[in-house]
Coordinates of C-alpha atoms in Angstrom, one line a residue:
L1 CA -104.9 -75.0 -237.4
E2 CA -106.3 -74.2 -240.7
V3 CA -106.3 -76.2 -244.0
T4 CA -108.1 -74.5 -247.4
A5 CA -108.4 -75.7 -250.3
H6 CA -108.0 -73.9 -253.6
K7 CA -108.6 -74.9 -257.3
A8 CA -105.6 -75.8 -259.4
S9 CA -104.7 -77.0 -262.9
S10 CA -105.0 -80.7 -263.8
A11 CA -101.7 -80.3 -266.0
D12 CA -99.6 -82.5 -264.1
H13 CA -98.1 -85.8 -264.3
G14 CA -98.7 -87.5 -260.8
D15 CA -99.9 -91.0 -260.6
C16 CA -103.4 -89.6 -259.5
A17 CA -103.8 -87.6 -263.1
S18 CA -106.1 -90.1 -264.6
H19 CA -108.2 -90.8 -261.8
A20 CA -108.5 -87.6 -260.0
V21 CA -112.1 -85.8 -260.3
A22 CA -110.6 -82.4 -258.9
H23 CA -106.8 -81.0 -258.4
E24 CA -106.3 -78.6 -255.6
W25 CA -103.6 -76.6 -253.8
R26 CA -104.3 -77.4 -249.8
V27 CA -102.9 -74.7 -247.9
L28 CA -101.9 -75.4 -243.9
R29 CA -101.8 -72.2 -241.5
F30 CA -100.9 -72.1 -237.9
V31 CA -104.0 -69.8 -236.4
P32 CA -102.8 -67.6 -233.6
A33 CA -104.6 -67.3 -230.4
H34 CA -105.2 -63.7 -230.8
G35 CA -105.6 -61.6 -234.0
K36 CA -104.6 -62.9 -237.6
N37 CA -101.7 -63.3 -239.7
S38 CA -101.2 -64.5 -243.4
L39 CA -98.2 -67.2 -242.3
V40 CA -98.6 -69.9 -244.7
Q41 CA -97.0 -73.0 -243.3
S42 CA -97.2 -75.4 -246.1
V43 CA -98.8 -75.5 -249.8
V44 CA -99.3 -79.2 -251.1
K45 CA -101.2 -79.8 -254.3
V46 CA -103.4 -83.2 -254.4
G47 CA -105.7 -85.0 -256.7
V48 CA -109.4 -85.4 -254.9
M49 CA -110.6 -88.8 -256.2
A50 CA -113.8 -90.2 -255.7
P51 CA -114.6 -92.4 -252.5
L52 CA -114.2 -96.0 -252.7
P53 CA -117.7 -97.9 -252.6
G54 CA -118.9 -97.8 -248.9
C55 CA -116.5 -95.2 -247.9
G56 CA -118.2 -91.8 -247.8
E57 CA -115.3 -89.3 -247.9
P58 CA -113.2 -88.9 -251.2
L59 CA -109.7 -89.9 -251.4
V60 CA -106.9 -87.3 -251.0
K61 CA -103.6 -88.2 -252.9
P62 CA -100.5 -85.9 -252.8
Q63 CA -98.1 -84.8 -255.8
P64 CA -94.8 -85.2 -254.2
D65 CA -93.0 -83.9 -256.9
C66 CA -94.7 -80.6 -256.8
L67 CA -93.2 -77.6 -254.6
L68 CA -95.1 -74.6 -254.5
I69 CA -93.8 -72.4 -251.8
P70 CA -90.4 -70.6 -253.0
Y71 CA -88.3 -71.4 -249.7
T72 CA -89.2 -75.0 -250.4
K73 CA -87.5 -75.2 -253.4
Y74 CA -84.6 -73.1 -252.1
L75 CA -84.2 -75.6 -249.3
V76 CA -84.5 -78.8 -251.3
T77 CA -82.0 -77.3 -254.0
V78 CA -79.5 -76.3 -251.8
V79 CA -79.3 -78.9 -249.4
L80 CA -79.0 -81.6 -252.0
A81 CA -76.2 -79.7 -253.8
F82 CA -74.1 -79.1 -250.7
L83 CA -74.6 -82.7 -249.8
L84 CA -73.2 -84.1 -253.2
I85 CA -70.4 -81.6 -252.7
L86 CA -69.3 -83.3 -249.3
G87 CA -69.8 -86.6 -251.2
A88 CA -73.1 -88.0 -249.6
P89 CA -75.0 -90.6 -251.7
V90 CA -77.6 -87.8 -253.5
I91 CA -76.7 -89.8 -256.5
P92 CA -75.0 -92.9 -255.3
P93 CA -72.8 -95.5 -257.0
M94 CA -75.3 -98.7 -257.8
Q95 CA -74.7 -101.8 -256.4
E96 CA -73.5 -104.3 -259.4
G97 CA -75.6 -107.6 -259.9
R98 CA -79.0 -106.4 -258.2
E99 CA -81.7 -104.6 -260.6
S100 CA -84.7 -102.2 -258.9
S101 CA -88.1 -102.5 -260.1
T102 CA -86.9 -99.4 -262.4
G103 CA -84.1 -101.8 -264.1
S104 CA -81.7 -99.8 -262.5
G105 CA -79.1 -101.0 -260.1
V106 CA -79.8 -100.6 -256.5
P107 CA -78.0 -98.1 -254.2
T108 CA -75.3 -99.3 -252.0
E109 CA -76.0 -96.7 -249.4
P110 CA -79.1 -94.6 -248.0
L111 CA -79.2 -90.6 -247.8
R112 CA -80.5 -90.0 -244.3
I113 CA -82.4 -87.1 -243.4
L114 CA -83.7 -85.5 -240.4
C115 CA -86.8 -83.0 -241.0
I116 CA -87.9 -81.1 -237.6
G117 CA -91.5 -80.0 -238.3
L118 CA -94.0 -81.8 -240.4
G119 CA -96.4 -79.0 -241.6
G120 CA -98.0 -80.5 -244.5
G121 CA -95.2 -82.9 -245.7
S122 CA -94.2 -81.5 -248.7
V123 CA -90.6 -81.3 -248.5
P124 CA -89.7 -85.1 -246.7
S125 CA -92.4 -86.3 -249.1
F126 CA -90.5 -84.9 -252.1
L127 CA -87.2 -86.1 -250.9
V128 CA -88.6 -89.6 -250.3
G129 CA -90.5 -89.6 -253.7
M130 CA -88.0 -88.3 -255.8
L131 CA -84.8 -90.1 -254.3
P132 CA -86.0 -93.7 -253.9
H133 CA -82.6 -94.5 -251.7
C134 CA -83.5 -91.6 -249.2
E135 CA -84.7 -92.1 -245.9
V136 CA -86.6 -89.5 -243.9
D137 CA -87.2 -89.4 -240.0
C138 CA -89.9 -86.3 -239.6
V139 CA -90.3 -85.2 -236.0
E140 CA -93.3 -83.2 -235.2
L141 CA -94.0 -81.8 -232.0
E142 CA -98.4 -81.4 -232.5
P143 CA -100.4 -84.8 -232.8
A144 CA -102.9 -82.1 -234.4
V145 CA -100.1 -81.0 -237.2
L146 CA -99.9 -84.7 -238.3
S147 CA -103.7 -85.7 -238.0
A148 CA -104.2 -82.4 -240.5
A149 CA -101.4 -83.4 -242.9
K150 CA -102.8 -86.8 -243.2
D151 CA -106.6 -86.3 -243.4
A152 CA -106.9 -82.7 -245.3
M153 CA -103.6 -83.1 -247.4
G154 CA -103.1 -86.8 -247.9
F155 CA -99.9 -87.1 -246.4
A156 CA -98.9 -90.9 -245.7
S157 CA -95.7 -92.3 -244.0
S158 CA -94.0 -95.2 -245.1
S159 CA -90.9 -97.5 -244.1
R160 CA -88.8 -94.7 -245.6
L161 CA -90.8 -91.6 -244.5
R162 CA -90.8 -92.2 -240.2
V163 CA -92.9 -89.8 -238.3
I164 CA -91.9 -89.4 -234.6
I165 CA -94.2 -87.4 -232.7
Q166 CA -91.9 -85.6 -229.8
D167 CA -90.2 -82.6 -229.4
G168 CA -87.6 -82.3 -232.1
A169 CA -84.6 -80.7 -230.2
Q170 CA -85.3 -83.9 -227.7
F171 CA -85.1 -86.1 -230.3
A172 CA -81.8 -84.9 -231.7
L173 CA -80.6 -85.0 -228.3
Q174 CA -81.4 -88.7 -228.1
A175 CA -80.4 -89.4 -231.3
S176 CA -76.8 -88.1 -231.0
G177 CA -76.3 -89.6 -227.6
A178 CA -76.2 -86.2 -225.7
G179 CA -79.8 -87.0 -224.3
S180 CA -80.8 -88.5 -220.9
T181 CA -81.5 -91.9 -220.2
H182 CA -83.4 -92.8 -223.4
D183 CA -82.3 -95.6 -225.7
V184 CA -82.4 -94.2 -229.5
D185 CA -82.6 -98.1 -230.5
D186 CA -85.9 -97.9 -228.9
S187 CA -87.4 -95.2 -230.6
P188 CA -89.5 -95.5 -233.7
A189 CA -86.5 -94.3 -236.0
G190 CA -84.1 -97.1 -234.6
D191 CA -80.6 -96.1 -235.6
A192 CA -81.5 -92.3 -236.0
G193 CA -78.1 -91.4 -234.5
I194 CA -76.3 -90.3 -237.8
Y195 CA -77.8 -88.3 -240.6
D196 CA -76.5 -86.6 -244.0
A197 CA -78.8 -83.3 -243.7
V198 CA -80.9 -81.9 -240.8
L199 CA -84.0 -79.6 -242.0
I200 CA -85.5 -77.4 -239.4
D201 CA -88.8 -75.7 -240.5
A202 CA -90.7 -75.3 -237.2
Y203 CA -92.1 -72.5 -235.7
D204 CA -95.1 -71.1 -234.0
A205 CA -98.0 -69.3 -235.1
E206 CA -96.1 -66.1 -234.9
G207 CA -93.3 -67.2 -237.2
N208 CA -90.8 -67.5 -234.1
V209 CA -88.5 -70.9 -234.1
P210 CA -88.1 -72.0 -230.6
P211 CA -84.9 -71.5 -228.8
E212 CA -83.9 -75.2 -228.7
L213 CA -83.6 -75.0 -232.4
C214 CA -81.3 -72.4 -233.0
A215 CA -79.6 -71.2 -229.6
S216 CA -76.1 -71.9 -228.5
G217 CA -75.2 -74.9 -226.1
I218 CA -78.8 -76.5 -226.0
G219 CA -81.3 -78.7 -228.0
I220 CA -80.0 -79.1 -231.6
A221 CA -76.7 -77.1 -231.1
R222 CA -76.0 -79.8 -228.6
A223 CA -76.9 -82.3 -230.7
L224 CA -74.8 -81.3 -233.7
A225 CA -71.7 -81.1 -231.5
S226 CA -72.4 -84.7 -230.3
G227 CA -72.6 -85.9 -233.7
L228 CA -75.7 -86.0 -235.0
L229 CA -74.2 -85.5 -238.3
R230 CA -72.3 -88.3 -240.5
S231 CA -68.4 -87.8 -239.5
R232 CA -67.9 -87.2 -243.0
G233 CA -69.6 -84.0 -243.1
G234 CA -73.4 -82.9 -243.5
V235 CA -75.8 -80.0 -243.8
I236 CA -77.9 -78.0 -241.4
A237 CA -80.6 -75.9 -242.5
V238 CA -83.2 -74.0 -241.0
N239 CA -86.3 -72.2 -242.3
L240 CA -86.2 -68.3 -240.8
L241 CA -88.5 -65.6 -241.6
P242 CA -86.9 -62.9 -243.9
S243 CA -87.0 -60.4 -240.7
S244 CA -85.1 -62.8 -238.6
D245 CA -81.7 -61.9 -237.0
L246 CA -79.3 -64.5 -238.2
T247 CA -76.6 -63.7 -235.7
S248 CA -77.7 -66.0 -232.9
P249 CA -78.4 -69.3 -235.0
L250 CA -75.4 -68.9 -237.2
A251 CA -73.0 -68.2 -234.1
A252 CA -74.9 -71.4 -232.4
Y253 CA -74.4 -74.0 -235.3
H254 CA -70.9 -72.7 -236.1
E255 CA -70.1 -73.3 -232.2
A256 CA -71.3 -76.7 -232.5
L257 CA -69.7 -77.2 -236.0
P258 CA -66.5 -75.3 -235.7
K259 CA -64.9 -76.8 -239.1
G260 CA -68.2 -75.6 -240.8
Q261 CA -69.3 -72.6 -242.9
G262 CA -72.4 -70.5 -242.3
F263 CA -74.5 -68.8 -244.7
S264 CA -78.0 -67.6 -245.6
I265 CA -80.1 -67.4 -248.4
Q266 CA -83.2 -65.4 -249.0
A267 CA -86.1 -67.1 -250.9
E268 CA -87.7 -64.1 -252.4
G269 CA -89.6 -63.5 -255.7
T270 CA -89.0 -66.1 -258.7
P271 CA -86.9 -69.2 -257.6
P272 CA -84.0 -70.3 -259.6
L273 CA -86.3 -72.7 -261.4
P274 CA -84.2 -73.4 -264.5
A275 CA -81.4 -74.7 -261.8
Y276 CA -83.6 -76.5 -259.9
Q277 CA -85.4 -78.2 -262.9
E278 CA -81.7 -79.1 -264.5
F279 CA -80.7 -80.6 -261.1
L280 CA -84.0 -82.8 -260.9
Y281 CA -83.8 -83.7 -264.5
R282 CA -80.2 -85.1 -264.2
L283 CA -81.2 -86.8 -260.6
R284 CA -84.3 -88.8 -262.0
S285 CA -82.2 -89.5 -265.1
T286 CA -79.1 -90.9 -263.4
L287 CA -81.4 -93.0 -261.1
G288 CA -83.2 -94.3 -264.2
L289 CA -86.6 -92.8 -263.2
S290 CA -89.1 -91.2 -265.8
V291 CA -88.5 -87.1 -265.7
Q292 CA -91.6 -85.4 -264.7
S293 CA -92.3 -82.4 -262.9
N294 CA -94.5 -79.8 -262.3
M295 CA -93.3 -76.7 -260.2
S296 CA -96.2 -74.5 -260.2
G297 CA -99.3 -75.7 -262.2

């Protein structure tokens, strides 16, 4: 693993804006055993604050509402848009008679998302940070990735953002009830068996997605067929390199979800920022939150 820091502008609206002494882009790369590649795994914008008294290390706080890499913007926009179409509680009805800290009603139902692959944590942090009713279980195979995300990129787990160190395909099988003898209720995620969406962003240093996450009849495909997604419908989205052959993963997911529809979107060049920002504005306005966004600062 390699994490590098690059100077960023200070024109943001995050909680760290008035306290940060520097703003940086933190870039996470997987370094192959042989040779080099330019594959960027994750980019997170952070504010670097002066260390607390008696602490020699500066504080690093991420800005969760800032997504830089184009595919992350496409991923979030497309997944939330289709969940809304399916009737998932992306913008849920509020429970009358209760007030949240923002003065709005309390959502009656959480939006539950499974992320396989943590990286720097930009996408799960965005979902939890922008949607106060969203609960994310993030499964990461490598403890070193979690350490890098926490130590160098400011990632922090919470009661709504849980991180499980485990093989992602095996976790999905256990959560769906298709696994072996493991009891899902004993897992850190608790009742992890039903999700509105599954986001797969896991690959090796060469950009290869493991077969267990995209092949027919095993791993994720088997978990999907066994009820990993909610019965009302859900979304599975996987990040693949543009050079990847989509035939196998699309066939695998369609076999597992025969009533579903599969398609691909290539995140190339300038992302659809106007549509994304409009979606973000409406979402935050509906939830009674301050409307703040910095997409490329």
